[in-house]
Amino acid sequence: MTASITIRSEYAARALRPGAPLDWIVTVDATGAVDALVLTDLLGDGQAYDPARPPDITVTRGGTTLFSGAVAAAAQRDAATGVTRLGLDIAAALRGAGLAGTVPDGATVRVAVHGTVGTDYAATGQPMLTSRVGQGDPLNNAARFTGVADGQAVASEVSRGEAVLPVGALSASVYAVRGDQVTYRLRLAMPLGTAQGVQIAGTSPGMPA
């Protein structure tokens, strides 16, 4: 039996900001029937898990939906690292719906893990200037599943995803030309709010530099 797991993030870049939702999509594709399937998902530092929005699980096979519903996850946050560990017992969710706990051969399991972008990082040594979550900062997710196939324990590799908060953009345009004097208009777009101590340096022509 072989299995693979891939992660992609689904979010609108313009809405990715502190306090905004950030949903991670974990897709498990299995070859061979898998019993006791459990997904372990790690929401990285700078994010929070909202138990009011439990993960959504959909199991499909050959275009037919075998199961679809929200499933409560066991969540544990490490205060030192800021990482939240989620455990999803997919087999138990199937049995709870009156189905066999086995994920059949050729099935795809899609799990949507709902997080929220935080305002601060808990851990030190992050690749940013301050502990505040802000423009250009990374948010990470890692997932792995385990199960049993043909009486043997199986596990996927760890699959990782990353989202990056948008950054400000500086643009320049010609505002006016009077003889040999050119006046430029500079515009600084700040997608995540205000900033202090902003300095802009440039040389003409071809500003900004």
Short mmCIF file of C-alpha atoms in Angstrom, two decimals, residues 4-187:
data_model
loop_
_atom_site.label_atom_id
_atom_site.label_comp_id
_atom_site.label_asym_id
_atom_site.label_seq_id
_atom_site.Cartn_x
_atom_site.Cartn_y
_atom_site.Cartn_z
CA SER A 4 0.56 10.41 -0.41
CA ILE A 5 -0.50 13.61 1.29
CA THR A 6 -0.36 17.13 -0.06
CA ILE A 7 -1.25 20.51 1.42
CA ARG A 8 -2.40 23.71 -0.20
CA SER A 9 -3.69 26.89 1.39
CA GLU A 10 -6.92 28.54 0.32
CA TYR A 11 -7.18 32.22 1.17
CA ALA A 12 -7.57 35.60 -0.46
CA ALA A 13 -4.28 37.49 -0.20
CA ARG A 14 -6.09 40.79 0.34
CA ALA A 15 -7.78 39.32 3.44
CA LEU A 16 -4.67 37.73 4.97
CA ARG A 17 -4.09 39.93 8.02
CA PRO A 18 -4.09 39.61 11.83
CA GLY A 19 -7.51 38.44 12.96
CA ALA A 20 -8.49 37.08 9.54
CA PRO A 21 -9.29 33.40 8.90
CA LEU A 22 -6.67 31.18 7.28
CA ASP A 23 -7.85 27.76 6.11
CA TRP A 24 -5.43 24.94 5.37
CA ILE A 25 -6.56 22.14 3.07
CA VAL A 26 -5.06 18.70 3.66
CA THR A 27 -5.70 16.08 0.99
CA VAL A 28 -4.99 12.40 1.59
CA ASP A 29 -4.93 10.12 -1.45
CA ALA A 30 -4.71 6.43 -0.55
CA THR A 31 -3.92 3.41 -2.68
CA GLY A 32 -5.16 0.34 -0.82
CA ALA A 33 -7.69 0.25 2.00
CA VAL A 34 -6.56 2.08 5.13
CA ASP A 35 -7.83 1.39 8.65
CA ALA A 36 -7.42 3.55 11.77
CA LEU A 37 -6.63 6.66 9.72
CA VAL A 38 -5.56 9.57 11.92
CA LEU A 39 -4.42 13.00 10.75
CA THR A 40 -2.00 15.07 12.83
CA ASP A 41 -1.88 18.74 11.85
CA LEU A 42 0.46 21.38 13.27
CA LEU A 43 -0.70 24.99 13.03
CA GLY A 44 2.48 27.04 13.20
CA ASP A 45 3.28 29.99 15.43
CA GLY A 46 1.35 33.17 14.66
CA GLN A 47 -1.95 31.33 14.24
CA ALA A 48 -4.77 30.27 16.54
CA TYR A 49 -7.17 27.34 16.32
CA ASP A 50 -10.82 28.20 16.81
CA PRO A 51 -12.73 25.26 18.32
CA ALA A 52 -15.96 26.94 17.24
CA ARG A 53 -14.93 26.12 13.66
CA PRO A 54 -14.00 22.43 13.77
CA PRO A 55 -12.30 20.85 10.74
CA ASP A 56 -14.47 19.79 7.81
CA ILE A 57 -13.83 16.31 6.41
CA THR A 58 -14.99 14.96 3.05
CA VAL A 59 -14.32 11.42 1.85
CA THR A 60 -14.93 10.73 -1.84
CA ARG A 61 -14.33 7.79 -4.15
CA GLY A 62 -14.96 7.65 -7.86
CA GLY A 63 -16.95 10.88 -7.80
CA THR A 64 -19.21 9.66 -4.96
CA THR A 65 -19.19 11.36 -1.56
CA LEU A 66 -18.97 8.71 1.16
CA PHE A 67 -18.85 11.12 4.12
CA SER A 68 -19.00 14.87 4.68
CA GLY A 69 -19.19 16.74 7.95
CA ALA A 70 -17.47 18.71 10.69
CA VAL A 71 -15.37 16.72 13.13
CA ALA A 72 -14.11 17.92 16.50
CA ALA A 73 -10.33 17.87 16.84
CA ALA A 74 -8.21 17.33 19.93
CA ALA A 75 -6.15 20.54 20.12
CA GLN A 76 -3.11 21.27 22.26
CA ARG A 77 -1.09 24.50 22.04
CA ASP A 78 2.54 24.75 23.14
CA ALA A 79 2.84 28.12 24.85
CA ALA A 80 6.62 28.22 24.31
CA THR A 81 6.62 27.57 20.56
CA GLY A 82 3.14 28.84 19.67
CA VAL A 83 2.47 25.63 17.70
CA THR A 84 -1.00 24.06 18.01
CA ARG A 85 -1.18 20.30 17.55
CA LEU A 86 -4.47 18.96 16.18
CA GLY A 87 -5.42 15.29 16.16
CA LEU A 88 -8.25 14.14 13.89
CA ASP A 89 -9.44 10.54 14.15
CA ILE A 90 -10.90 10.11 10.70
CA ALA A 91 -11.73 6.43 11.22
CA ALA A 92 -13.74 7.28 14.35
CA ALA A 93 -15.62 10.00 12.45
CA LEU A 94 -16.63 7.47 9.81
CA ARG A 95 -17.78 4.97 12.40
CA GLY A 96 -19.72 7.70 14.21
CA ALA A 97 -21.65 8.28 10.98
CA GLY A 98 -22.60 4.62 10.81
CA LEU A 99 -19.98 3.77 8.19
CA ALA A 100 -17.11 1.35 8.26
CA GLY A 101 -14.01 2.91 9.76
CA THR A 102 -11.95 1.87 6.74
CA VAL A 103 -10.99 4.38 4.05
CA PRO A 104 -11.45 2.32 0.87
CA ASP A 105 -8.93 1.86 -1.91
CA GLY A 106 -8.89 4.81 -4.29
CA ALA A 107 -10.59 7.19 -1.85
CA THR A 108 -9.61 10.80 -1.28
CA VAL A 109 -9.91 12.39 2.15
CA ARG A 110 -10.07 16.18 2.17
CA VAL A 111 -9.70 17.98 5.50
CA ALA A 112 -10.17 21.74 5.92
CA VAL A 113 -8.43 22.99 9.06
CA HIS A 114 -9.68 26.43 10.08
CA GLY A 115 -7.19 28.76 11.72
CA THR A 116 -7.02 32.47 12.46
CA VAL A 117 -4.06 34.75 11.87
CA GLY A 118 -2.78 35.92 15.25
CA THR A 119 -1.40 39.28 16.33
CA ASP A 120 1.85 38.07 17.93
CA TYR A 121 4.38 35.27 17.67
CA ALA A 122 4.97 33.30 20.86
CA ALA A 123 8.48 32.05 20.08
CA THR A 124 11.69 34.08 19.84
CA GLY A 125 14.07 33.98 16.90
CA GLN A 126 11.39 34.41 14.26
CA PRO A 127 12.60 35.75 10.87
CA MET A 128 11.03 39.18 11.39
CA LEU A 129 11.85 42.44 13.14
CA THR A 130 9.40 42.17 16.05
CA SER A 131 7.17 39.60 17.72
CA ARG A 132 4.14 41.26 16.15
CA VAL A 133 2.62 39.49 13.15
CA GLY A 134 2.92 41.90 10.23
CA GLN A 135 3.63 42.38 6.57
CA GLY A 136 5.86 39.80 4.90
CA ASP A 137 5.71 37.42 7.87
CA PRO A 138 5.34 33.67 7.26
CA LEU A 139 2.64 31.36 8.60
CA ASN A 140 3.23 27.62 8.41
CA ASN A 141 1.32 24.36 8.55
CA ALA A 142 2.54 20.76 8.66
CA ALA A 143 0.49 17.56 8.42
CA ARG A 144 1.03 13.81 8.58
CA PHE A 145 -1.31 10.84 8.61
CA THR A 146 -0.96 7.40 10.08
CA GLY A 147 -3.02 4.27 9.60
CA VAL A 148 -3.00 0.51 9.18
CA ALA A 149 -2.90 -1.31 5.82
CA ASP A 150 -2.77 -5.10 5.47
CA GLY A 151 -2.13 -5.35 9.20
CA GLN A 152 0.92 -3.10 9.02
CA ALA A 153 1.34 0.43 10.35
CA VAL A 154 1.73 3.00 7.58
CA ALA A 155 2.53 6.70 7.65
CA SER A 156 2.91 9.48 5.17
CA GLU A 157 5.77 11.91 4.96
CA VAL A 158 5.25 15.28 6.58
CA SER A 159 3.72 17.70 4.11
CA ARG A 160 4.26 21.41 4.69
CA GLY A 161 2.53 24.58 3.53
CA GLU A 162 3.34 28.25 3.95
CA ALA A 163 1.43 31.50 3.59
CA VAL A 164 3.06 34.93 3.64
CA LEU A 165 1.31 38.12 4.70
CA PRO A 166 1.24 40.83 2.00
CA VAL A 167 3.81 43.63 2.02
CA GLY A 168 3.59 47.33 1.29
CA ALA A 169 4.38 48.55 -2.22
CA LEU A 170 5.96 51.82 -3.32
CA SER A 171 5.15 53.32 -6.72
CA ALA A 172 6.18 56.55 -8.45
CA SER A 173 4.66 58.54 -11.28
CA VAL A 174 5.34 61.87 -12.95
CA TYR A 175 3.10 64.52 -11.37
CA ALA A 176 4.16 67.59 -13.33
CA VAL A 177 6.82 68.81 -15.78
CA ARG A 178 7.80 72.48 -15.92
CA GLY A 179 10.74 73.07 -18.22
CA ASP A 180 13.61 71.00 -16.92
CA GLN A 181 11.93 70.47 -13.53
CA VAL A 182 10.08 67.19 -12.96
CA THR A 183 7.84 66.59 -9.95
CA TYR A 184 7.10 63.00 -8.96
CA ARG A 185 4.17 61.60 -7.00
CA LEU A 186 5.09 58.77 -4.62
CA ARG A 187 2.46 56.36 -3.32
#
